[in-house]
Coordinates of C-alpha atoms in Angstrom, one line a residue:
X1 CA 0.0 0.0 0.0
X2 CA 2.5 2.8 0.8
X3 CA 4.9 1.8 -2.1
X4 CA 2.0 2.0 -4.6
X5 CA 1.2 5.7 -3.1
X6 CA 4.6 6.6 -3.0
X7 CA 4.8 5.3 -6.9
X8 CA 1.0 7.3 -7.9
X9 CA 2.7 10.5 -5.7
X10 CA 6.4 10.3 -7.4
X11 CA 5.3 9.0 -10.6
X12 CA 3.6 12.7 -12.0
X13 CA 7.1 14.4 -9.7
X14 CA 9.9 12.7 -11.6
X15 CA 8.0 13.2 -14.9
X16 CA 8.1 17.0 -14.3
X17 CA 11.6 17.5 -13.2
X18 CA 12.5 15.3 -16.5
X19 CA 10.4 17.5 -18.7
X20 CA 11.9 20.3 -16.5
X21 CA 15.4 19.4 -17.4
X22 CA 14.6 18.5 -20.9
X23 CA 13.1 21.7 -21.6
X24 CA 16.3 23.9 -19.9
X25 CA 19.3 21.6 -22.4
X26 CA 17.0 22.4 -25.5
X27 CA 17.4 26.2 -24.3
X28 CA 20.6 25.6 -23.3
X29 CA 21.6 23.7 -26.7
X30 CA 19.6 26.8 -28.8
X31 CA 21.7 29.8 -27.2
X32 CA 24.8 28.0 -27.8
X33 CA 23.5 27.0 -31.8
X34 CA 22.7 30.2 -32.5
X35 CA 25.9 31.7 -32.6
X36 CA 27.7 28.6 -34.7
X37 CA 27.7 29.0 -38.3
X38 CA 26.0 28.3 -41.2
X39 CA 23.5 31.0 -40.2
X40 CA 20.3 29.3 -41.9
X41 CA 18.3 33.0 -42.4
X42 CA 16.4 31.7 -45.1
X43 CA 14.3 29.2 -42.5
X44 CA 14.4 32.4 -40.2
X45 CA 12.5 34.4 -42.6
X46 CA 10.2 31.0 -43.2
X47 CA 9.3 30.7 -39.6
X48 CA 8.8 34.7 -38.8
X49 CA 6.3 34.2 -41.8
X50 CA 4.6 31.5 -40.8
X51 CA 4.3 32.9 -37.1
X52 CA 4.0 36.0 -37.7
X53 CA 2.2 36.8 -40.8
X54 CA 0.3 33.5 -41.0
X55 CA -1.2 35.0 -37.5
X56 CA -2.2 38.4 -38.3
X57 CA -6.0 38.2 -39.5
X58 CA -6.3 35.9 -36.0
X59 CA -4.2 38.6 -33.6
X60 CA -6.4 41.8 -35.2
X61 CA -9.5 39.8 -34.6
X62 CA -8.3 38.7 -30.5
X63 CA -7.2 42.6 -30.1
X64 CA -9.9 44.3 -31.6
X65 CA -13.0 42.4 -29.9
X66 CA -11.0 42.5 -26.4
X67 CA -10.7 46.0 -26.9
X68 CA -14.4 46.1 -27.6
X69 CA -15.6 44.1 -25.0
X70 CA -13.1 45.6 -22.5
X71 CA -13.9 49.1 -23.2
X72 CA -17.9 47.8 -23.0
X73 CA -17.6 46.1 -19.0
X74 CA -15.3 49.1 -17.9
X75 CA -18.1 52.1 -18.9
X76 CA -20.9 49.7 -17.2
X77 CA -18.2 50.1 -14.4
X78 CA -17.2 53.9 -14.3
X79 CA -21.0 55.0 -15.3
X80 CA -21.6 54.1 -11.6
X81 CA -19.2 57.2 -11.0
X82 CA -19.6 59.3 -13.1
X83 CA -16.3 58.5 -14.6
X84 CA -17.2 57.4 -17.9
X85 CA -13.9 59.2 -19.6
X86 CA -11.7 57.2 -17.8
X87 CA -12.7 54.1 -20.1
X88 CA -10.2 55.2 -22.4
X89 CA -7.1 54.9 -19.7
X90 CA -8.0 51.6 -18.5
X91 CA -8.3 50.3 -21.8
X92 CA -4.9 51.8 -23.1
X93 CA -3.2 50.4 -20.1
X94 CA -5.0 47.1 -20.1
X95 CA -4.1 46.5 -23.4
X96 CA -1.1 47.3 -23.4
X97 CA 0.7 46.0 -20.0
X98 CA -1.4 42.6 -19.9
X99 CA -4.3 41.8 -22.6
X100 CA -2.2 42.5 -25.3
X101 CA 0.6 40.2 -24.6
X102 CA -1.0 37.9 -22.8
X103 CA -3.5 37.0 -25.4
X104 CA -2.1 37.3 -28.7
X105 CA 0.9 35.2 -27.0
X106 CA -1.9 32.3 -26.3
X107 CA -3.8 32.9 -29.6
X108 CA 0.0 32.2 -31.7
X109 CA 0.5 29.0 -29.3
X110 CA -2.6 27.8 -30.2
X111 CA -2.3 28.2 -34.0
X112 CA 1.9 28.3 -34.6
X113 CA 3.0 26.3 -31.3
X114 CA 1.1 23.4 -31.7
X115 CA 2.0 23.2 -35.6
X116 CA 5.3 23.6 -34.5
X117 CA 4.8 20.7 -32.2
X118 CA 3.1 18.5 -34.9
X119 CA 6.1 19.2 -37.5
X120 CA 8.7 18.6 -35.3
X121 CA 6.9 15.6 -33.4
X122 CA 6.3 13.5 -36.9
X123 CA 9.7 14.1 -37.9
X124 CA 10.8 12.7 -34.9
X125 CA 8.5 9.7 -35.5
X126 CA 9.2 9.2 -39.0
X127 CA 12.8 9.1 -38.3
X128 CA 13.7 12.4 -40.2
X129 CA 15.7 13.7 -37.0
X130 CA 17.6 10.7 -37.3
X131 CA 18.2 11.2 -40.5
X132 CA 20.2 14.8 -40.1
X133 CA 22.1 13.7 -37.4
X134 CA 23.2 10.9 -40.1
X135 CA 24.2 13.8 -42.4
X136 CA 26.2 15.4 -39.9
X137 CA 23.4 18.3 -39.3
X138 CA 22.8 19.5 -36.1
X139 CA 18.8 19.3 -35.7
X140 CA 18.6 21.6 -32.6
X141 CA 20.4 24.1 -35.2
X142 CA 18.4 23.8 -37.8
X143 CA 14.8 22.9 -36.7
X144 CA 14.5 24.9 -33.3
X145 CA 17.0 27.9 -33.5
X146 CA 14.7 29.6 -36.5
X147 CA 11.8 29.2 -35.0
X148 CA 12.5 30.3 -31.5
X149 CA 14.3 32.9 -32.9
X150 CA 11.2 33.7 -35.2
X151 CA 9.2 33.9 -32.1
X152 CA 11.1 36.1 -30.1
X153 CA 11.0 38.6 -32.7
X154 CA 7.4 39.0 -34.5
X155 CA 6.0 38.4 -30.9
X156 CA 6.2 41.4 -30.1
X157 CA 5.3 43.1 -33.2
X158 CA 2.0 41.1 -33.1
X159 CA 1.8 42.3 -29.5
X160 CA 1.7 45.8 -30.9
X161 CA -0.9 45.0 -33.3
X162 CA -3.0 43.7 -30.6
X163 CA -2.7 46.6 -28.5
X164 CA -3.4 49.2 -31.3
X165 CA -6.2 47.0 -32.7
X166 CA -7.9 46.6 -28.8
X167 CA -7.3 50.7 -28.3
X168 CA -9.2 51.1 -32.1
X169 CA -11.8 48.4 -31.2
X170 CA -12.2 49.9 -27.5
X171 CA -12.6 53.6 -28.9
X172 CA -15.3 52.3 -31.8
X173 CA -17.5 51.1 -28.6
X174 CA -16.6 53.8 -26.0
X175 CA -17.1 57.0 -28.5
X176 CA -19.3 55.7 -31.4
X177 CA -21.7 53.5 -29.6
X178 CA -21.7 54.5 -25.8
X179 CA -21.6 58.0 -26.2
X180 CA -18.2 58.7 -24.4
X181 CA -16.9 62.6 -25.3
X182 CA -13.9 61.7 -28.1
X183 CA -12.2 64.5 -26.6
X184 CA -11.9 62.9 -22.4
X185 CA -11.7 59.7 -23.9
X186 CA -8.0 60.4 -25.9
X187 CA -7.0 63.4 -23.5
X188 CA -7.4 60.4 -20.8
X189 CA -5.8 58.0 -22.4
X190 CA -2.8 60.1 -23.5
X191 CA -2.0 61.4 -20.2
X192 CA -2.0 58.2 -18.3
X193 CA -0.8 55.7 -20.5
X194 CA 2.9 55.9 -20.9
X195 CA 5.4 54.8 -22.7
X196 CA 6.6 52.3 -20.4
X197 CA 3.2 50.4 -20.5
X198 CA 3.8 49.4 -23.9
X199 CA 8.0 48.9 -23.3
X200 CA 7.0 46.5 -20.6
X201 CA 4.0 44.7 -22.9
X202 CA 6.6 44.7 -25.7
X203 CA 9.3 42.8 -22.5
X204 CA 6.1 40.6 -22.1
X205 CA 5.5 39.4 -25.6
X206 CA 9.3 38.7 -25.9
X207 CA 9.3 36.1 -23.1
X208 CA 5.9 34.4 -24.1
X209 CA 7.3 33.8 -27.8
X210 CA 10.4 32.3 -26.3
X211 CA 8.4 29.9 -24.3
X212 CA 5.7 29.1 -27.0
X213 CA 8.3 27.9 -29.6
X214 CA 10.7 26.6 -27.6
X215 CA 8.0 24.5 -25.8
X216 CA 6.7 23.7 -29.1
X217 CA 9.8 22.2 -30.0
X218 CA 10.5 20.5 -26.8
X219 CA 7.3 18.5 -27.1
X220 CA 7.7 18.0 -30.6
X221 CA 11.4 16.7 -30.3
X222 CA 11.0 13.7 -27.7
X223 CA 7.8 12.8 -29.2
X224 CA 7.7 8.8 -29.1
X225 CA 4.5 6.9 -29.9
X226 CA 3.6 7.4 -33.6
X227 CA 0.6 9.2 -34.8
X228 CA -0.8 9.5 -31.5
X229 CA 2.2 10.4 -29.9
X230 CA 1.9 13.3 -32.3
X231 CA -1.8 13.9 -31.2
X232 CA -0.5 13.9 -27.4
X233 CA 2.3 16.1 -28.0
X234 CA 0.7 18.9 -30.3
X235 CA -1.8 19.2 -27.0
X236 CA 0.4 19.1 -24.0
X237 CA 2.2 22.2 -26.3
X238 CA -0.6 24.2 -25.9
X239 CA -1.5 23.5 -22.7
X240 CA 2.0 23.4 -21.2
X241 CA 3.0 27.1 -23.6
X242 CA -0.3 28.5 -22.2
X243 CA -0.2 27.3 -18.5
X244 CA 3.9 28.8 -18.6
X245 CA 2.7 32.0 -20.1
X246 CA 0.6 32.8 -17.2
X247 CA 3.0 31.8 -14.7
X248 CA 5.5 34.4 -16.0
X249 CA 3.1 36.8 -16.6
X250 CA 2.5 37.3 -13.0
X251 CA 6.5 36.7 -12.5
X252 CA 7.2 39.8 -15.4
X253 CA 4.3 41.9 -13.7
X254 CA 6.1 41.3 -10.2
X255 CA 9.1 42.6 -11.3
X256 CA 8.1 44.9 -13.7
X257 CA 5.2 47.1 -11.5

C-alpha cells in the first residue's frame, strides 16, 4: 500500500523535473546554436512568416474584440461614478501592460505552437531527426533555432498590433456606440498611458514567444509513440506554452510594476 502511493505520488514528480530538465538543455543547446555557423536566415524568414504573418488576421480579430468588450464592461463600471472618460485609460493600459501580450501570445501557441509541435513531433517519428544527425546536421540548429528565434521577434510586433487593434476596437465602442466625449476619452488616455506600459507589454511578448516555440519544440522533439504520440504532443504544447505564459506573466508583472 505505501509503495504503490509513493509510486502514484512520485510518478507525475519525476516526470516534471525530466520535462523540466529537458526543456532547460533544449534552451541551453539553442543559445549556444545560434551563434555557430551556417547561419540558416532563409528558415528564419520561413518561420517569422509563418508565425508572424500567417497570424495576423487571427491577432487583429483577438485585439480588436478584447478591446471592444473591455472598453464595454469598464463604462458599465465607471458609469456608476460618473467616470465614464476614464474608459479610455483603463483600456490603453490594459491592453497594453497585460491583454495585449497575454493573449495574442496564447492565440500564436494555439495556432503556430502546436504546428510547430506537430512538424517537429512527426519528424521525430518518421525518423527524419535521425536522419540529419546521419548527415552530420545538427537538428537543434536547424529545426529549433529559426523558430525560436522567429518567435522572439514578430512576438512582439504582433503584440503591438493587438494593443493598437484593442485601443481602435475599444474607442469604436466607447465613443461611437456608448456616447463617451472623443475629446476625455484620448485626452485620458494620452495622459496616463505611458510609454513604459507598452515597453514592458513589448518585454512581455518577448518572453511568451520564447516559451511558445521553444515548448513547441520541446514537445515536438522527444515525441515517441507514432501518430498518436503526435496527437499527445501537439496538445500538452498548448497547454503546457499556455499554462507557462501565465505563470511568467504574473512573474514579469512582479518585477516589472
Amino acid at each position: 500500500m505505501i509503495i504503490n502511493f509513493f509510486e502514484i505520488v512520485g510518478s507525475p514528480v519525476l516526470k516534471l523535473i525530466l520535462g523540466s530538465g529537458r526543456l532547460f538543455l533544449i534552451f541551453i543547446d539553442t543559445v549556444r546554436w545560434m551563434f555557430v555557423p551556417p547561419y540558416r536566415i532563409k528558415l528564419l524568414f520561413k518561420q517569422m512568416e509563418f508565425i508572424g504573418v500567417s497570424s495576423l488576421s487571427v491577432i487583429i480579430l483577438t485585439g480588436t474584440f478584447t478591446g471592444m468588450v473591455f472598453s464595454f464592461q469598464s463604462y458599465i463600471g465607471f458609469h456608476k461614478f460618473g467616470a465614464e472618460y476614464m474608459v479610455g485609460t483603463v483600456v490603453g493600459i490594459g491592453m497594453a501592460r497585460e491583454l495585449g501580450p497575454v493573449l495574442s501570445s496564447i492565440m500564436v501557441a494555439a495556432r503556430a505552437g502546436s504546428a510547430i509541435a506537430a512538424e517537429i513531433g512527426t519528424m521525430r517519428v518518421s525518423e527524419q531527426i535521425d536522419a540529419l544527425y546521419a548527415l552530420a546536421v545538427e537538428p537543434v540548429q536547424y529545426l529549433i533555432v529559426p523558430r525560436v528565434l522567429a518567435g522572439v521577434i514578430v512576438m512582439p510586433i504582433l503584440n503591438v498590433i493587438a494593443v493598437f487593434c484593442g485601443i481602435v476596437g475599444g474607442y469604436f465602442v466607447g465613443v461611437e456606440i456608448l456616447g463617451i466625449n472623443k475629446t476625455l476619452f484620448l485626452e485620458t488616455m494620452y495622459k496616463y498611458v505611458e510609454f513604459e506600459d507598452l515597453y514592458n507589454g513589448i518585454i512581455k511578448a518577448t518572453v511568451f514567444g520564447l516559451i511558445l516555440t521553444l515548448v513547441g519544440c520541446y514537445k515536438g522533439f522527444y515525441t515517441t509513440g507514432g501518430a498518436e504520440g503526435v496527437g499527445k504532443s501537439t496538445t500538452e504544447s498548448v497547454v503546457m506554452s499556455c499554462v507557462l505564459i501565465l505563470v511568467f506573466d504574473y512573474i514579469l508583472t512582479a518585477i516589472m510594476f
